Coordinates of C-alpha atoms in Angstrom, one line a residue:
M136 CA -4.6 11.5 13.6
R137 CA -6.7 8.7 14.8
S138 CA -4.8 5.6 15.9
A139 CA -7.3 3.2 14.4
P140 CA -6.6 4.0 11.5
S141 CA -8.3 -22.1 -6.6
C142 CA -11.2 -22.7 -7.8
G143 CA -12.0 -24.1 -11.1
L144 CA -14.0 -21.8 -13.4
S145 CA -12.7 -20.7 -16.8
A146 CA -12.8 -17.1 -17.7
S147 CA -15.2 -17.7 -20.5
N148 CA -17.7 -19.6 -18.4
L149 CA -17.6 -17.1 -15.5
F150 CA -18.0 -13.9 -17.5
L151 CA -19.7 -14.6 -20.7
A152 CA -21.3 -17.9 -21.4
G153 CA -24.1 -17.5 -18.9
V154 CA -24.4 -21.2 -18.4
L155 CA -24.0 -21.3 -14.6
A156 CA -27.0 -22.8 -12.9
A157 CA -28.9 -20.2 -10.8
C158 CA -29.0 -20.9 -7.0
A159 CA -31.9 -20.1 -4.8
A160 CA -29.5 -18.5 -2.3
P161 CA -26.0 -17.6 -3.3
A162 CA -23.2 -19.0 -1.1
W163 CA -20.1 -16.8 -0.8
A164 CA -18.3 -19.0 1.7
Q165 CA -14.5 -18.8 1.5
T166 CA -11.3 -18.7 3.4
A167 CA -10.7 -15.0 3.8
E168 CA -7.0 -13.9 3.6
P169 CA -6.9 -10.5 5.5
E170 CA -5.4 -7.5 4.0
P171 CA -2.3 -6.5 6.1
G172 CA -2.3 -3.2 7.8
M173 CA -4.3 -1.1 10.3
W174 CA -7.9 -2.1 11.2
S175 CA -10.4 0.1 13.0
F176 CA -13.3 -0.7 15.3
D177 CA -16.5 -0.1 13.5
G178 CA -18.4 2.9 15.0
E179 CA -15.3 4.4 16.6
L180 CA -14.0 6.4 13.7
D181 CA -14.8 10.1 14.4
G182 CA -11.6 12.0 13.7
R183 CA -10.4 11.8 17.3
P184 CA -7.5 9.7 18.6
G185 CA -8.6 6.2 19.4
R186 CA -7.5 2.6 19.2
S187 CA -6.8 0.1 16.5
L188 CA -5.5 -3.4 15.6
H189 CA -2.5 -3.8 13.3
I190 CA -2.9 -7.2 11.5
D191 CA 0.1 -8.6 9.7
T192 CA 0.4 -11.7 7.5
Q193 CA 2.5 -12.6 4.6
A194 CA -0.2 -14.8 2.9
G195 CA 0.8 -17.8 5.0
R196 CA -0.8 -19.3 8.1
T197 CA 1.3 -17.3 10.6
M198 CA -0.2 -14.0 11.8
A199 CA 0.9 -11.2 14.1
V200 CA -1.7 -9.0 15.8
S201 CA -0.9 -5.7 17.6
Y202 CA -3.5 -4.0 19.8
L203 CA -2.9 -0.3 20.1
G204 CA -4.9 1.1 23.0
Y205 CA -4.8 2.6 26.5
R206 CA -4.4 1.6 30.2
A207 CA -6.9 2.6 32.9
D208 CA -4.6 5.5 33.9
G209 CA -5.0 6.9 30.3
S210 CA -1.4 6.1 29.1
S211 CA -1.0 4.4 25.7
F212 CA 0.4 0.9 25.3
F213 CA 0.5 -2.0 22.9
L214 CA -0.2 -5.7 23.2
Q215 CA 0.9 -8.3 20.8
A216 CA -0.2 -11.9 19.8
G217 CA 1.3 -14.3 17.3
A218 CA -0.1 -17.6 16.2
T219 CA -0.5 -20.0 13.3
R220 CA -4.0 -20.5 11.9
P221 CA -5.3 -24.0 11.2
E222 CA -5.3 -25.1 7.6
G223 CA -8.2 -23.6 5.6
S224 CA -9.3 -21.5 8.6
S225 CA -10.3 -17.8 8.6
T226 CA -10.0 -17.7 12.4
F227 CA -7.0 -16.4 14.4
D228 CA -6.7 -17.5 18.1
G229 CA -3.8 -16.1 20.1
T230 CA -2.8 -14.7 23.5
L231 CA -2.2 -10.9 23.8
S232 CA 0.9 -10.2 25.9
E233 CA 2.4 -6.9 27.3
F234 CA 6.1 -6.3 27.2
R235 CA 8.5 -4.0 29.1
N236 CA 12.1 -2.9 29.5
G237 CA 12.9 -2.9 25.7
P238 CA 15.0 -0.3 23.9
V239 CA 14.1 3.4 24.1
I240 CA 14.5 6.0 21.3
G241 CA 18.0 7.2 21.2
G242 CA 19.3 4.4 23.4
G243 CA 20.9 1.1 22.8
A244 CA 19.3 -2.1 21.4
G245 CA 18.3 -3.4 24.8
Q246 CA 16.4 -6.6 25.6
G247 CA 12.7 -6.6 26.4
E248 CA 10.8 -9.0 28.5
T249 CA 7.2 -10.3 28.8
A250 CA 5.4 -8.3 31.5
A251 CA 2.0 -9.9 31.6
S252 CA -0.5 -11.9 29.6
A253 CA -3.7 -9.9 28.9
G254 CA -5.6 -13.0 27.8
P255 CA -7.0 -14.5 24.6
V256 CA -7.9 -12.7 21.4
K257 CA -10.0 -14.2 18.7
I258 CA -10.6 -12.8 15.2
V259 CA -12.9 -14.3 12.7
F260 CA -12.5 -12.9 9.2
D261 CA -15.5 -13.0 6.9
T262 CA -13.9 -11.1 4.0
P263 CA -10.3 -9.9 3.4
T264 CA -11.3 -6.5 4.9
S265 CA -13.9 -7.2 7.6
A266 CA -14.0 -9.4 10.7
T267 CA -15.2 -9.8 14.3
V268 CA -12.7 -9.5 17.2
T269 CA -13.2 -10.6 20.8
L270 CA -10.6 -9.0 23.0
P271 CA -9.8 -10.2 26.6
G272 CA -12.8 -9.5 28.9
D273 CA -14.7 -7.8 26.1
T274 CA -17.7 -8.5 23.9
P275 CA -17.3 -9.3 20.2
R276 CA -16.8 -6.2 18.1
R277 CA -16.8 -5.6 14.3
I278 CA -13.6 -4.4 12.7
S279 CA -12.7 -3.3 9.2
R280 CA -9.6 -2.6 7.2
Y281 CA -8.8 1.1 7.4
R282 CA -9.0 3.1 4.2
Y283 CA -6.5 5.9 3.5
E284 CA -7.2 6.7 -0.1
D285 CA -10.0 6.4 -2.7
P286 CA -9.4 3.3 -5.0
A287 CA -11.9 4.6 -7.6
P288 CA -9.4 6.5 -9.8
R289 CA -7.3 3.4 -10.4
L290 CA -10.2 1.0 -10.9
T291 CA -12.2 3.2 -13.3
A292 CA -9.5 5.1 -15.3
F293 CA -9.1 2.5 -18.0
P294 CA -10.5 -0.9 -19.1
I295 CA -9.0 -3.9 -17.3
G296 CA -7.8 -7.0 -19.1
V297 CA -8.2 -10.1 -17.0
R298 CA -8.0 -13.9 -17.0
S299 CA -8.9 -16.4 -14.3
Y300 CA -6.0 -18.3 -12.8
A301 CA -7.8 -21.5 -13.5
A302 CA -7.8 -20.5 -17.2
V303 CA -4.0 -20.0 -17.1
A304 CA -3.5 -23.4 -15.5
A305 CA -5.6 -25.0 -18.3
G306 CA -3.7 -23.1 -21.0
S307 CA -6.9 -21.2 -22.1
S308 CA -6.5 -18.3 -24.4
D309 CA -9.7 -16.6 -23.3
R310 CA -9.4 -13.2 -21.9
M311 CA -11.9 -10.6 -20.9
E312 CA -12.1 -6.8 -20.6
L313 CA -13.8 -5.2 -17.6
S314 CA -15.1 -1.7 -17.5
V315 CA -15.8 -0.6 -13.9
K316 CA -17.7 2.4 -12.6
L317 CA -18.1 3.6 -9.0
Q318 CA -20.7 6.3 -8.7
N319 CA -23.1 7.5 -6.0
G320 CA -22.5 4.4 -3.8
Q321 CA -23.2 2.0 -6.7
F322 CA -20.9 -0.5 -8.4
S323 CA -21.3 -1.3 -12.1
M324 CA -19.2 -3.4 -14.4
E325 CA -19.4 -4.4 -18.0
T326 CA -17.6 -7.5 -19.3
A327 CA -16.9 -8.6 -22.8
N328 CA -14.5 -10.6 -24.9
P329 CA -12.5 -8.2 -27.0
Q330 CA -12.3 -10.6 -29.8
A331 CA -16.1 -10.8 -30.0
R332 CA -16.1 -14.5 -30.5
L333 CA -19.4 -16.2 -31.3
G334 CA -21.3 -17.3 -28.3
F335 CA -19.7 -14.9 -25.9
P336 CA -22.3 -12.4 -24.8
R337 CA -21.8 -9.2 -22.9
C338 CA -22.6 -9.2 -19.2
S339 CA -23.6 -6.3 -16.8
Y340 CA -23.1 -6.3 -13.1
T341 CA -24.8 -3.8 -10.8
G342 CA -25.1 -3.5 -7.0
P343 CA -24.3 -1.4 -3.9
L344 CA -20.7 -0.4 -3.5
Q345 CA -18.9 -1.7 -0.4
P346 CA -15.6 -0.2 0.8
A347 CA -12.9 -2.9 1.1
G348 CA -9.6 -1.5 2.4
S349 CA -7.4 -0.7 -0.6
G350 CA -10.1 -1.9 -3.0
V351 CA -13.9 -2.4 -3.3
S352 CA -16.5 -5.1 -3.1
S353 CA -20.1 -5.4 -4.2
E354 CA -23.1 -7.8 -4.2
G355 CA -25.9 -7.6 -6.7
T356 CA -27.3 -9.0 -9.9
Y357 CA -25.7 -9.7 -13.3
I358 CA -27.4 -10.0 -16.7
C359 CA -25.8 -11.6 -19.7
T360 CA -27.1 -10.9 -23.2
A361 CA -26.2 -13.2 -26.1
E362 CA -25.9 -12.2 -29.7
D363 CA -29.4 -13.7 -30.4
G364 CA -30.9 -11.6 -27.6
G365 CA -31.2 -14.4 -25.1
Q366 CA -30.5 -13.5 -21.5
T367 CA -29.4 -15.2 -18.3
S368 CA -29.2 -13.6 -14.9
G369 CA -28.3 -14.4 -11.3
A370 CA -26.4 -13.2 -8.2
Y371 CA -22.8 -12.1 -8.0
R372 CA -20.2 -10.9 -5.5
A373 CA -17.2 -8.9 -6.5
E374 CA -14.7 -9.5 -3.7
H375 CA -11.8 -7.1 -2.9
F376 CA -11.3 -5.7 -6.4
V377 CA -7.9 -4.0 -6.2
M378 CA -5.9 -2.1 -8.8
Q379 CA -2.3 -1.7 -7.6
A380 CA 0.0 1.2 -8.2
D381 CA 2.0 -0.9 -10.7
G382 CA -1.2 -1.5 -12.8
L383 CA -1.7 -5.1 -11.6
F384 CA -5.4 -6.0 -10.9
R385 CA -6.5 -8.7 -8.5
G386 CA -9.9 -9.8 -7.4
T387 CA -12.4 -12.6 -6.8
L388 CA -15.7 -12.9 -8.6
W389 CA -18.5 -15.2 -7.4
R390 CA -21.4 -16.0 -9.6
N391 CA -24.3 -18.0 -8.3
G392 CA -22.0 -19.3 -5.5
E393 CA -19.1 -20.3 -7.8
R394 CA -15.8 -18.6 -7.6
A395 CA -12.9 -17.5 -9.8
D396 CA -9.7 -15.8 -8.7
L397 CA -8.8 -13.1 -11.3
F398 CA -5.6 -11.3 -12.3
G399 CA -4.9 -8.8 -15.0
G400 CA -4.0 -5.2 -15.6
C401 CA -5.0 -1.7 -16.5
L402 CA -5.0 -1.3 -20.3
G403 CA -4.0 2.4 -20.4
G404 CA -0.5 2.1 -21.8
A405 CA 0.8 2.4 -25.3
V406 CA -0.7 0.0 -27.9
M407 CA 1.7 -2.8 -28.7
L408 CA 0.8 -5.4 -31.3
G409 CA -2.8 -4.2 -31.2
W410 CA -3.2 -4.6 -27.4
P411 CA -2.6 -1.9 -24.9
S412 CA 0.4 -2.4 -22.5
L413 CA 0.1 -2.3 -18.7
C414 CA -0.3 1.2 -17.4
N415 CA 1.3 2.3 -14.2
F416 CA -0.4 4.4 -11.4
G417 CA 2.8 4.7 -9.4
R418 CA 3.9 8.1 -8.2
S419 CA 6.2 9.8 -10.7
G420 CA 9.8 9.0 -10.0
V421 CA 9.0 6.3 -7.4
K422 CA 10.0 2.8 -8.6
T423 CA 8.7 0.8 -5.7
E424 CA 6.4 1.0 -2.7
P425 CA 7.1 -0.3 0.8
E426 CA 5.4 -3.5 1.7
P427 CA 2.8 -2.8 4.5
G428 CA 3.4 -4.6 7.8
I429 CA 5.8 -4.9 10.7
W430 CA 9.4 -3.8 10.1
G431 CA 12.2 -4.7 12.4
F432 CA 15.4 -2.8 13.3
E433 CA 18.4 -4.5 11.9
G434 CA 20.6 -6.1 14.6
E435 CA 17.7 -6.1 17.1
V436 CA 15.6 -9.0 15.8
N437 CA 16.8 -11.9 18.0
G438 CA 13.7 -13.7 19.3
R439 CA 13.4 -11.5 22.4
P440 CA 10.7 -8.8 22.9
G441 CA 11.8 -5.6 21.3
R442 CA 10.5 -2.7 19.3
S443 CA 9.3 -2.3 15.7
L444 CA 7.7 0.0 13.1
Q445 CA 4.3 -0.8 11.7
I446 CA 4.2 0.8 8.3
D447 CA 0.9 1.1 6.4
T448 CA 0.2 2.4 2.9
Q449 CA -2.2 1.6 0.2
Q450 CA 0.3 2.5 -2.6
G451 CA -0.7 6.1 -2.8
Q452 CA 0.8 9.2 -1.2
A453 CA -0.7 8.6 2.3
M454 CA 1.2 6.7 4.9
V455 CA 0.8 5.9 8.6
V456 CA 3.7 4.8 10.7
T457 CA 3.3 3.4 14.2
Y458 CA 6.3 3.0 16.5
V459 CA 5.8 0.4 19.2
G460 CA 8.5 0.7 21.9
Y461 CA 9.2 1.6 25.5
R462 CA 9.4 4.6 27.8
P463 CA 12.5 5.3 30.0
D464 CA 10.6 3.7 32.9
G465 CA 10.3 0.4 30.9
S466 CA 6.6 0.6 30.2
A467 CA 5.3 -0.1 26.6
L468 CA 3.9 2.7 24.4
F469 CA 2.9 3.4 20.9
L470 CA 3.6 6.5 18.9
Q471 CA 2.1 7.4 15.5
A472 CA 2.8 9.6 12.5
G473 CA 0.7 10.1 9.4
G474 CA 1.0 12.2 6.3
F475 CA 1.4 12.4 2.6
R476 CA 4.7 11.7 0.7
P477 CA 5.8 14.3 -1.9
A478 CA 5.4 13.3 -5.5
G479 CA 8.5 11.6 -6.8
D480 CA 9.9 11.0 -3.3
T481 CA 10.4 7.6 -1.6
A482 CA 10.8 9.3 1.8
F483 CA 8.2 9.7 4.5
S484 CA 8.5 12.6 7.0
A485 CA 6.1 13.5 9.8
N486 CA 6.0 14.2 13.5
L487 CA 5.5 11.3 15.9
H488 CA 2.7 11.8 18.4
E489 CA 1.7 10.1 21.7
Y490 CA -1.9 9.9 22.7
R491 CA -3.8 9.3 26.0
N492 CA -7.2 8.7 27.6
G493 CA -8.6 6.6 24.8
P494 CA -10.8 3.5 25.3
V495 CA -9.7 0.7 27.6
L496 CA -10.2 -3.0 27.1
G497 CA -13.7 -3.9 27.9
G498 CA -14.8 -0.3 28.2
S499 CA -16.8 2.0 26.0
A500 CA -15.5 3.6 22.9
G501 CA -14.4 7.0 24.3
N502 CA -12.2 9.6 22.7
G503 CA -8.5 10.0 23.2
E504 CA -6.5 13.2 23.0
P505 CA -2.9 14.2 22.0
A506 CA -0.4 13.8 24.9
A507 CA 2.9 14.9 23.3
D508 CA 4.6 15.7 20.0
L509 CA 8.0 13.9 20.1
G510 CA 9.3 15.5 16.9
P511 CA 10.0 14.3 13.3
V512 CA 10.5 10.8 12.0
R513 CA 12.0 10.3 8.5
I514 CA 12.1 7.0 6.6
T515 CA 13.8 6.5 3.2
F516 CA 13.0 3.3 1.3
D517 CA 15.6 1.7 -1.0
S518 CA 13.4 -1.3 -1.8
A519 CA 10.0 -2.7 -1.0
T520 CA 11.4 -4.4 2.1
T521 CA 14.4 -2.3 3.3
G522 CA 14.9 1.3 4.4
T523 CA 16.5 3.7 6.9
V524 CA 14.7 5.4 9.7
T525 CA 15.7 8.4 11.8
L526 CA 13.6 8.7 14.9
P527 CA 13.4 11.9 17.0
G528 CA 16.8 12.6 18.6
D529 CA 18.3 9.4 17.2
V530 CA 20.8 8.3 14.7
P531 CA 19.7 6.8 11.3
R532 CA 19.1 3.1 11.7
R533 CA 18.5 0.4 9.1
I534 CA 15.1 -1.4 9.0
A535 CA 13.7 -4.3 7.1
R536 CA 10.4 -6.0 6.6
F537 CA 9.9 -8.6 9.3
Q538 CA 9.9 -12.3 8.2
Y539 CA 7.5 -14.6 9.9
E540 CA 7.9 -18.0 8.3
D541 CA 9.9 -19.9 5.8
L542 CA 8.0 -19.6 2.5
T543 CA 10.6 -21.2 0.2
A544 CA 8.4 -24.2 -0.5
R545 CA 6.4 -21.9 -2.7
F546 CA 9.5 -21.1 -4.7
N547 CA 10.4 -24.7 -5.5
Q548 CA 7.5 -25.3 -7.9
T549 CA 6.4 -25.2 -11.5
Y550 CA 4.1 -22.4 -12.6
R551 CA 2.1 -21.7 -15.7
V552 CA 2.2 -17.9 -16.2
R553 CA 1.3 -15.2 -18.7
H554 CA 3.6 -12.3 -19.5
I555 CA 2.0 -9.1 -18.2
G556 CA 4.8 -6.6 -18.3
G557 CA 4.7 -5.6 -22.0
S558 CA 1.4 -6.6 -23.3
S559 CA -0.9 -7.1 -20.3
V560 CA -2.6 -10.5 -20.1
D561 CA -2.4 -11.2 -23.8
G562 CA 1.2 -12.6 -23.6
V563 CA 2.1 -16.1 -24.6
A564 CA 1.7 -19.0 -22.2
T565 CA 5.0 -19.5 -20.3
R566 CA 6.3 -22.0 -17.8
Y567 CA 8.4 -21.3 -14.8
V568 CA 10.5 -24.0 -13.1
L569 CA 11.7 -22.4 -9.8
S570 CA 14.3 -23.7 -7.4
A571 CA 15.4 -21.8 -4.2
R572 CA 17.4 -23.9 -1.8
D573 CA 20.3 -23.2 0.6
G574 CA 20.8 -19.7 -0.7
Q575 CA 21.0 -20.8 -4.4
F576 CA 18.4 -19.8 -6.9
Q577 CA 17.4 -21.0 -10.4
L578 CA 14.6 -20.1 -12.7
V579 CA 14.0 -21.8 -16.1
R580 CA 11.6 -19.7 -18.1
G581 CA 10.3 -21.0 -21.4
E582 CA 7.3 -20.6 -23.7
D583 CA 4.8 -23.5 -24.0
G584 CA 5.4 -25.6 -27.0
S585 CA 8.9 -24.2 -27.5
S586 CA 12.3 -25.8 -26.9
S587 CA 14.0 -22.4 -26.3
S588 CA 14.3 -21.1 -22.7
C589 CA 16.2 -18.7 -20.5
T590 CA 17.8 -19.7 -17.2
F591 CA 18.4 -17.3 -14.3
S592 CA 21.0 -18.5 -11.8
G593 CA 22.3 -16.9 -8.7
T594 CA 21.7 -16.3 -5.0
Y595 CA 18.5 -15.2 -3.3
R596 CA 17.3 -13.6 0.0
A597 CA 14.0 -13.6 1.8
A598 CA 12.2 -10.3 1.3
G599 CA 8.9 -9.8 3.1
R600 CA 6.3 -11.9 1.4
G601 CA 8.6 -12.9 -1.4
I602 CA 12.2 -13.6 -2.4
E603 CA 14.7 -11.6 -4.5
S604 CA 17.5 -13.0 -6.6
S605 CA 20.6 -11.6 -8.3
G606 CA 22.9 -13.5 -10.7
T607 CA 23.5 -14.3 -14.4
Q608 CA 21.1 -15.0 -17.3
T609 CA 21.7 -17.5 -20.1
C610 CA 19.3 -18.0 -23.0
N611 CA 19.6 -21.2 -25.1
G612 CA 23.0 -21.8 -23.5
I613 CA 24.4 -18.4 -24.4
L614 CA 25.3 -15.9 -21.7
A615 CA 22.8 -13.0 -21.9
G616 CA 24.1 -10.8 -19.0
T617 CA 23.4 -10.3 -15.4
Y618 CA 20.3 -9.5 -13.4
S619 CA 19.6 -8.1 -9.9
D620 CA 16.7 -7.9 -7.5
F621 CA 14.5 -10.2 -9.6
R622 CA 11.5 -10.4 -7.2
F623 CA 9.0 -13.2 -6.8
E624 CA 5.8 -13.3 -4.7
V625 CA 3.5 -16.3 -4.2
D626 CA 0.4 -16.2 -2.1
A627 CA -1.1 -19.0 -0.1
G628 CA -3.2 -20.1 -3.1
G629 CA -0.2 -20.5 -5.3
H630 CA -0.7 -17.3 -7.4
L631 CA 2.7 -15.9 -8.5
V632 CA 3.8 -12.4 -9.6
S633 CA 7.4 -11.7 -10.7
Y634 CA 9.1 -8.3 -11.0
L635 CA 12.3 -8.1 -13.1
T636 CA 12.3 -4.4 -12.7
P637 CA 11.1 -2.8 -9.4
G638 CA 7.5 -1.8 -9.6
R639 CA 6.9 -3.3 -13.0
P640 CA 5.2 -6.8 -13.1
L641 CA 6.7 -9.2 -15.5
D642 CA 4.7 -12.5 -15.3
T643 CA 1.8 -13.7 -13.2
G644 CA 0.2 -17.2 -13.0
L645 CA -0.5 -20.3 -10.9
C646 CA 1.4 -23.2 -9.4
V647 CA 0.6 -26.4 -11.2
R648 CA 1.2 -30.1 -11.3
P649 CA 0.8 -32.4 -14.3
D650 CA -2.5 -34.1 -14.3
T651 CA -3.8 -35.9 -17.5
S652 CA -7.4 -35.9 -16.2
A653 CA -7.5 -32.0 -15.8
A654 CA -8.2 -29.4 -18.4
G655 CA -5.0 -28.6 -20.2
G656 CA -3.1 -31.4 -18.5
Y657 CA -2.4 -29.6 -15.3
R658 CA -4.1 -29.0 -11.9
A659 CA -3.5 -26.4 -9.3
C660 CA -0.9 -27.2 -6.5
S661 CA -2.4 -28.3 -3.2
A662 CA -1.8 -26.5 0.1
E663 CA 0.4 -29.3 1.2
E664 CA 2.6 -29.0 -2.0
L665 CA 2.9 -25.3 -1.4
G666 CA 3.9 -25.7 2.2
T667 CA 0.9 -23.9 3.5
R668 CA -0.8 -26.9 5.2

């Protein structure tokens, strides 16, 4: 296996009304939030062992970058850099360091140490899945998020019901249906309002298909046709359209240089109250998928250089696991395993391999070769952020998703959300008032315009890019029972998703603050309010 491997438009204006002014040249400028996982060097993917970058972020400003490559003597090694990106910046600047004398497989925890500084690394992201990297002593090179599986089956299987986050903040009831086709290198999409309201025309989008990690992107032309036959047209960009295994859709759509962040779901489930419920593409019998990124060994994360697992999956059967650790002589190395998980099984099993003679920093691409087969690695996952690994010749050890920064400011906010678990994006407008401080958690969840509410109270723990809470639930002052592992994720833009049942989205929406001058009486939370400044 190769080693490389919010904006303020309403949904109705963006998709259907056709009233956006045409621009002479569309501007797709944005702050790109990279998709975590393995990134390959463009032009170096040829089926032979090579090098890669592992880029990890939890939708905050902190980022960790691992370079997996080779020394001049041909041996494999890893370098790592960590840094905080400036507010609103799509650029990462850090210093790559080499480490040594950390724990070896089958040995004790050990304490690593910094061996050398390899020099500065700079990555400029232009989309969530493409960028330019400048390594120490090297020329700028293009990199892309590696793709393991074809996203087309999820994106094209059923219509997708969507809203814009801006529409949720404003309390808008407008929702759209998307029908996506990906054929012969072309992207096409039809949008319409399912209620066929007067003045809402149908729109068609067509353009070349662009791979984008776990999703797709496209740039081309849209045409909207009104009921009276009148047409409007212009340029669009569909950016990082992703359908998750749990049926949740995310993406960004630009039209004539204006942007809307979208959420929604696959509409392939059973019809409930005249609207299809959220379908689920998850593997049969598997309730949750592991969060891609760096995972630490429990008891070994103490601020000193150590070892880790870099787990990458795009929510299908394929998975790549990279072990970054140390040889008995103290030198750093990386090992890699890749394979497909059986249907209905949360476990991953494959053999760890070492490689050698791949490209060196500042050198030509070159081709590596297998150096050794170290034997089987097995990982069982009991949640999205916890598991147990058994390395070759070692005892089982607990692992957990690494935590980079304190994200709790995002979980002490008010959100306007739509219920997505039972009836896709057609649920009633709901408010969340979240509090997570000093280990204590509370959520007050109530419908807009209603005095009734339910309160979830208990403890919480950090869990990768989110938090999880367990405790008791009361509704209108009456004890309704207990809950466990209620999961909440909020990205840097204030977009929330909650999971009351693992792998099944419950609500999704946007962080808001009251503002009488804004549509619906609310505005989106600022970066400073979300703690991402």
